PDB file of C-alpha atoms in Angstrom:
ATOM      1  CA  UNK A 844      -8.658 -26.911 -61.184  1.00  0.00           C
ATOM      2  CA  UNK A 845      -5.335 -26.051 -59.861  1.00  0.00           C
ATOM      3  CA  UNK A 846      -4.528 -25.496 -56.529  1.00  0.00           C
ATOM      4  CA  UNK A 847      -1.792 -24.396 -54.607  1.00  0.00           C
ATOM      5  CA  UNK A 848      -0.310 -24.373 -51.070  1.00  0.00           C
ATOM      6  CA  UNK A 849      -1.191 -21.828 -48.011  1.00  0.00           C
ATOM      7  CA  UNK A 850      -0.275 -21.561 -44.502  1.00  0.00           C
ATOM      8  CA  UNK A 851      -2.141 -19.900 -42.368  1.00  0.00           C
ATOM      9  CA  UNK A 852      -0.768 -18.525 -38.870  1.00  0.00           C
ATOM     10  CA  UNK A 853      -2.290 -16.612 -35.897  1.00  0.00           C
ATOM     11  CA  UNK A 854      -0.268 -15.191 -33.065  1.00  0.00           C
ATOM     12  CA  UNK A 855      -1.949 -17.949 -30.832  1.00  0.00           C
ATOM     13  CA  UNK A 856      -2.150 -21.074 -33.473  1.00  0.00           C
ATOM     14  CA  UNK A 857      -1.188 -22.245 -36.277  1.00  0.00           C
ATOM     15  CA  UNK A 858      -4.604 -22.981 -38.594  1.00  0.00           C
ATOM     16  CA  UNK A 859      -3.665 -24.799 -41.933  1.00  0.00           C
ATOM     17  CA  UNK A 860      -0.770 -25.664 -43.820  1.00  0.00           C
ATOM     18  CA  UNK A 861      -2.290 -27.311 -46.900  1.00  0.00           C
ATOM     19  CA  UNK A 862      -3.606 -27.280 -50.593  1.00  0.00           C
ATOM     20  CA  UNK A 863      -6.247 -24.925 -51.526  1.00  0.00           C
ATOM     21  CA  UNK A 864      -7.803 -24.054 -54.484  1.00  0.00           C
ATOM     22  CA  UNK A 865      -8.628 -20.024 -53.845  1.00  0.00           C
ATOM     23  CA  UNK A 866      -8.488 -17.344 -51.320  1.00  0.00           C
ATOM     24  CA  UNK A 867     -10.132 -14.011 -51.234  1.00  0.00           C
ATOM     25  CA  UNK A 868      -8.060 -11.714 -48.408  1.00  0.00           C
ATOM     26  CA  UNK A 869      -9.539  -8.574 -47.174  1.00  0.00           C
ATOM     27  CA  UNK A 870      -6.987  -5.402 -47.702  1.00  0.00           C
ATOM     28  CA  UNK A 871      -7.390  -1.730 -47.761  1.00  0.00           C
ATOM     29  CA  UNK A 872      -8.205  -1.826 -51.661  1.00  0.00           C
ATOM     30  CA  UNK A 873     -10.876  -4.730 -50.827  1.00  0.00           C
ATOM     31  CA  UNK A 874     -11.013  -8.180 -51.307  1.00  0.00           C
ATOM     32  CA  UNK A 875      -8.210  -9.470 -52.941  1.00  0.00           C
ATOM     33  CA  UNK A 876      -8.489 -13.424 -54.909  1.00  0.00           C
ATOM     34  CA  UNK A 877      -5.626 -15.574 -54.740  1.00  0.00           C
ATOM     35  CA  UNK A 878      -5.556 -18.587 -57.684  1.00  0.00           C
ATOM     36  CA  UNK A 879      -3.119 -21.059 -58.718  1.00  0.00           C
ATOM     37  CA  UNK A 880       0.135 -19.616 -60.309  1.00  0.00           C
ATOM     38  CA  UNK A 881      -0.405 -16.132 -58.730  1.00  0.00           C
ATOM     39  CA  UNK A 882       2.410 -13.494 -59.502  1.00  0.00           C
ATOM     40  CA  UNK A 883       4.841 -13.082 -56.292  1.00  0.00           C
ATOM     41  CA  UNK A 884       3.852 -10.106 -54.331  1.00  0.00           C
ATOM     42  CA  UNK A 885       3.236  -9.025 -50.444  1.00  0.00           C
ATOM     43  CA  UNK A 886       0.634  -7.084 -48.776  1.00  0.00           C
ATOM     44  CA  UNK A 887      -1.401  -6.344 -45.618  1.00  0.00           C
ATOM     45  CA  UNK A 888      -4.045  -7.761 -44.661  1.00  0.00           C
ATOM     46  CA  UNK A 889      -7.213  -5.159 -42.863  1.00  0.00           C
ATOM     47  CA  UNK A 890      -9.475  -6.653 -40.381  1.00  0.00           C
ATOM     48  CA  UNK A 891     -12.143  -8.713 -42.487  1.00  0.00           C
ATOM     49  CA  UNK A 892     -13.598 -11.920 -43.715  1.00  0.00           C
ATOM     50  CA  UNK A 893     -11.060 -14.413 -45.103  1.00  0.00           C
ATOM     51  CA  UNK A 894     -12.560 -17.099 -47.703  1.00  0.00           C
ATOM     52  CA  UNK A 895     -10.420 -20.297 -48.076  1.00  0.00           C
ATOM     53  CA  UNK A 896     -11.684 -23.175 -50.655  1.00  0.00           C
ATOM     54  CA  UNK A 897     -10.126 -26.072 -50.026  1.00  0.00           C
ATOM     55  CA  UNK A 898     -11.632 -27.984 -52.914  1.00  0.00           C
ATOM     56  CA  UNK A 899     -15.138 -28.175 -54.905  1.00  0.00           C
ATOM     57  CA  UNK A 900     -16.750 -29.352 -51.572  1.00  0.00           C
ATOM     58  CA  UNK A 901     -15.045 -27.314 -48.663  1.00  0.00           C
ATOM     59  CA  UNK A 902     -15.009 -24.115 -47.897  1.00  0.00           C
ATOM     60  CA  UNK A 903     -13.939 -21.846 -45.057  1.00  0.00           C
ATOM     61  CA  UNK A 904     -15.221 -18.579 -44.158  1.00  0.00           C
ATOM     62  CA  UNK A 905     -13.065 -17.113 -41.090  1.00  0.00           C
ATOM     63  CA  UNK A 906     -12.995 -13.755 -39.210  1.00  0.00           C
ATOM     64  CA  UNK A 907      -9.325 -12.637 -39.551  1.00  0.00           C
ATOM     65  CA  UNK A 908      -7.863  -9.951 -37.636  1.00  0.00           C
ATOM     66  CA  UNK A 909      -4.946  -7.161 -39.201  1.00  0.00           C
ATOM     67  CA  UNK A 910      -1.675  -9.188 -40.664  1.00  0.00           C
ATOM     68  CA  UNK A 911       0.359  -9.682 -43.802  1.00  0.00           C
ATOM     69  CA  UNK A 912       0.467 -11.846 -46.342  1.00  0.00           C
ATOM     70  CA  UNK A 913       3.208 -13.288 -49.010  1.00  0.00           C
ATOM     71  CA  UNK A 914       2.880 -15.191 -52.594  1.00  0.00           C
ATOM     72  CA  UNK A 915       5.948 -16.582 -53.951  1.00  0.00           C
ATOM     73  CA  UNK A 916       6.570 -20.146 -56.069  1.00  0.00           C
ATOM     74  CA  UNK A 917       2.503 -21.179 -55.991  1.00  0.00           C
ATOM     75  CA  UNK A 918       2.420 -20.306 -52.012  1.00  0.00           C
ATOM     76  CA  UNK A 919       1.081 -18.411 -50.066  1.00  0.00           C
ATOM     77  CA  UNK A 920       1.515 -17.466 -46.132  1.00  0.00           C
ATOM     78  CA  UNK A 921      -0.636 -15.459 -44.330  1.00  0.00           C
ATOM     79  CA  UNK A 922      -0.090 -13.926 -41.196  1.00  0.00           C
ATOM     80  CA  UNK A 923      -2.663 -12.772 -38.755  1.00  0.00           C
ATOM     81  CA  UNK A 924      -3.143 -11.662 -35.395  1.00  0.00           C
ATOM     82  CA  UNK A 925      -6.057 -13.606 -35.001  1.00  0.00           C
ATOM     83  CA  UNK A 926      -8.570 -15.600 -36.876  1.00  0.00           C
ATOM     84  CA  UNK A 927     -12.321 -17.571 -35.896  1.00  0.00           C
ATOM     85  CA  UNK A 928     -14.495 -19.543 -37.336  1.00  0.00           C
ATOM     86  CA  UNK A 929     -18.737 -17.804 -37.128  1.00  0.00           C
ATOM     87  CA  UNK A 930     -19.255 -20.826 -34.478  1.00  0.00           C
ATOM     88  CA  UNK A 931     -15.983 -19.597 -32.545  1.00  0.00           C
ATOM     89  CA  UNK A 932     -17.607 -15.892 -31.850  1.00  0.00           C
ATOM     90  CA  UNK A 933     -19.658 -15.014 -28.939  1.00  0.00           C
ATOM     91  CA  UNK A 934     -21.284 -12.796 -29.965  1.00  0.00           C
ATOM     92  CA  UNK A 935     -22.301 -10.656 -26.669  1.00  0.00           C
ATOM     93  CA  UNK A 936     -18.146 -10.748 -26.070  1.00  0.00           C
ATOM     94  CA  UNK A 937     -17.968  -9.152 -29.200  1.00  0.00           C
ATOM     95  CA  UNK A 938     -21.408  -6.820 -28.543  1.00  0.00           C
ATOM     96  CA  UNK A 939     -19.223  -5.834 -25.316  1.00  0.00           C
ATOM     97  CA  UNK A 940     -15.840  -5.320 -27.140  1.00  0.00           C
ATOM     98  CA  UNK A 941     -17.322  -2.806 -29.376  1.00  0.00           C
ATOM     99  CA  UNK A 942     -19.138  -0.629 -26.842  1.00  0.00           C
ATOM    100  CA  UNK A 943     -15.751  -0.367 -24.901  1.00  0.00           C
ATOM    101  CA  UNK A 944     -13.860   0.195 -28.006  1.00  0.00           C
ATOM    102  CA  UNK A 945     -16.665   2.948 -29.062  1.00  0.00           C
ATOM    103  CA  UNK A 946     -16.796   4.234 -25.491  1.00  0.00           C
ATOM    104  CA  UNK A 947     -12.363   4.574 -25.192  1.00  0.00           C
ATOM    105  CA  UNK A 948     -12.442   6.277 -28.833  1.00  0.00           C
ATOM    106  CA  UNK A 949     -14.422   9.289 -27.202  1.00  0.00           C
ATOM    107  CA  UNK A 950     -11.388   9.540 -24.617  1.00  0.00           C
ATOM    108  CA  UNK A 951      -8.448  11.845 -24.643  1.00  0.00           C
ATOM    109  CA  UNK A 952      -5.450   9.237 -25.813  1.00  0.00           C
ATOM    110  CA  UNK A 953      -2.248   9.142 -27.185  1.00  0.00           C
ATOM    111  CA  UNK A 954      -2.196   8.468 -30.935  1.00  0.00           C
ATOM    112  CA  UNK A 955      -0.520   5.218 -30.221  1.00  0.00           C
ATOM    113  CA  UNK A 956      -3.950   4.457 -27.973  1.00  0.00           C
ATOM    114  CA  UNK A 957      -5.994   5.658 -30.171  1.00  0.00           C
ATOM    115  CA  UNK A 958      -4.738   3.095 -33.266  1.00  0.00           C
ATOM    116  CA  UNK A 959      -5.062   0.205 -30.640  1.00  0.00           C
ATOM    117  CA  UNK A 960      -8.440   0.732 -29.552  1.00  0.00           C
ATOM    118  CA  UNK A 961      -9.640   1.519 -33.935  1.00  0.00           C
ATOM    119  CA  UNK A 962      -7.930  -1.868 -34.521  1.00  0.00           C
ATOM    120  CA  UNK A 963     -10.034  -3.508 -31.391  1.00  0.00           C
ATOM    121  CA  UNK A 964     -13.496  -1.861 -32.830  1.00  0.00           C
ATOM    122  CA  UNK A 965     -12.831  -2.762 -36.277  1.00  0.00           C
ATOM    123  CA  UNK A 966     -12.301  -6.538 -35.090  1.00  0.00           C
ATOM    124  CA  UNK A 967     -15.214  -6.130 -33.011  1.00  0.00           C
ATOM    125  CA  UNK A 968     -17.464  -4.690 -35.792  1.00  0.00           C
ATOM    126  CA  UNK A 969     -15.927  -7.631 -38.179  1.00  0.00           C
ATOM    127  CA  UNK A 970     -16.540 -10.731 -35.878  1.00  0.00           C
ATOM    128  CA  UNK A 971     -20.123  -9.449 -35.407  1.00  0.00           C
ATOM    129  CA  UNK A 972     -20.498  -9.140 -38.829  1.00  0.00           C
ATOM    130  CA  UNK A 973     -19.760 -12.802 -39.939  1.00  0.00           C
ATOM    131  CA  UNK A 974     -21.388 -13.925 -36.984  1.00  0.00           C
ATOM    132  CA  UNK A 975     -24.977 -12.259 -38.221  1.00  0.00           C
ATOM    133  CA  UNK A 976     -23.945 -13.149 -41.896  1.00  0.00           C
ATOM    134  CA  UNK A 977     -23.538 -16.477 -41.213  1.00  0.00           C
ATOM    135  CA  UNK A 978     -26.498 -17.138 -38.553  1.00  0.00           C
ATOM    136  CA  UNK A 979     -28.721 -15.105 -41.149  1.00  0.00           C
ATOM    137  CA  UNK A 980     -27.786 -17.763 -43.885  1.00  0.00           C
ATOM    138  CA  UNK A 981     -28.291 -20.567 -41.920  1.00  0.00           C
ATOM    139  CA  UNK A 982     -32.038 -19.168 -40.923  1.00  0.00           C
ATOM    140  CA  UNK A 983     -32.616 -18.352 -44.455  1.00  0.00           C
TER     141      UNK A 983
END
């Protein structure tokens, strides 16, 4: 198979700068593959799972946050907020997040509020969805 080259960056690391053989990203239209030789093009990124194969033996499977990402000349760069692996997630942090996100949404806010705190519940409701996804597999 071909691959081709990705760098990944969160506001607070960078994770990978490497070869990889696929990516799925999650945007607004849903998941979106990335191959070898993919057309140039730019887009943003929702709060979701990210799936990175590496090669026919490693995978990743990482809780990314809202961001952008770019194809051009067989690379791609991603840009994220933030990004954690299922082992990386507490999940009562995240059980904690999401009440307070839930609990601020019923507030009077300013719209600028308002798109903060949807952002923070829809990266609460995302990490505690790959954490059960992941723990569920694993028990399975």
């Amino acid at each position: 198979m071909n691959n081709f080259n990705v760098k990944i960056l969160a506001a607070d690391k960078a994770f990978y700068d490497g070869k990889c053989l696929s990516l799925v990203l999650p945007t607004s239209s849903g998941s979106y593959g990335v191959l070898a030789h993919h057309y140039n093009m730019f887009g943003a990124i929702i709060p979701g799972i990210l799936k990175i194969r590496y090669n026919e033996e490693k995978e990743d499977i990482l809780s990314i946050s809202s961001g952008m990402f770019k194809i051009e000349n067989n690379e791609v760069l991603i840009l994220v907020d933030s990004l954690e692996r299922p082992e990386e997630i507490d999940m009562n942090r995240a059980k904690r997040a999401e009440e307070k996100a839930r609990e601020k949404l019923l507030q009077k806010m300013s719209r600028q509020e308002f798109y903060t705190t949807q952002a923070r519940l829809a990266r609460a409701i995302n990490r505690l969805k790959i954490k059960s996804n992941i723990t569920n597999n694993i028990n399975h």
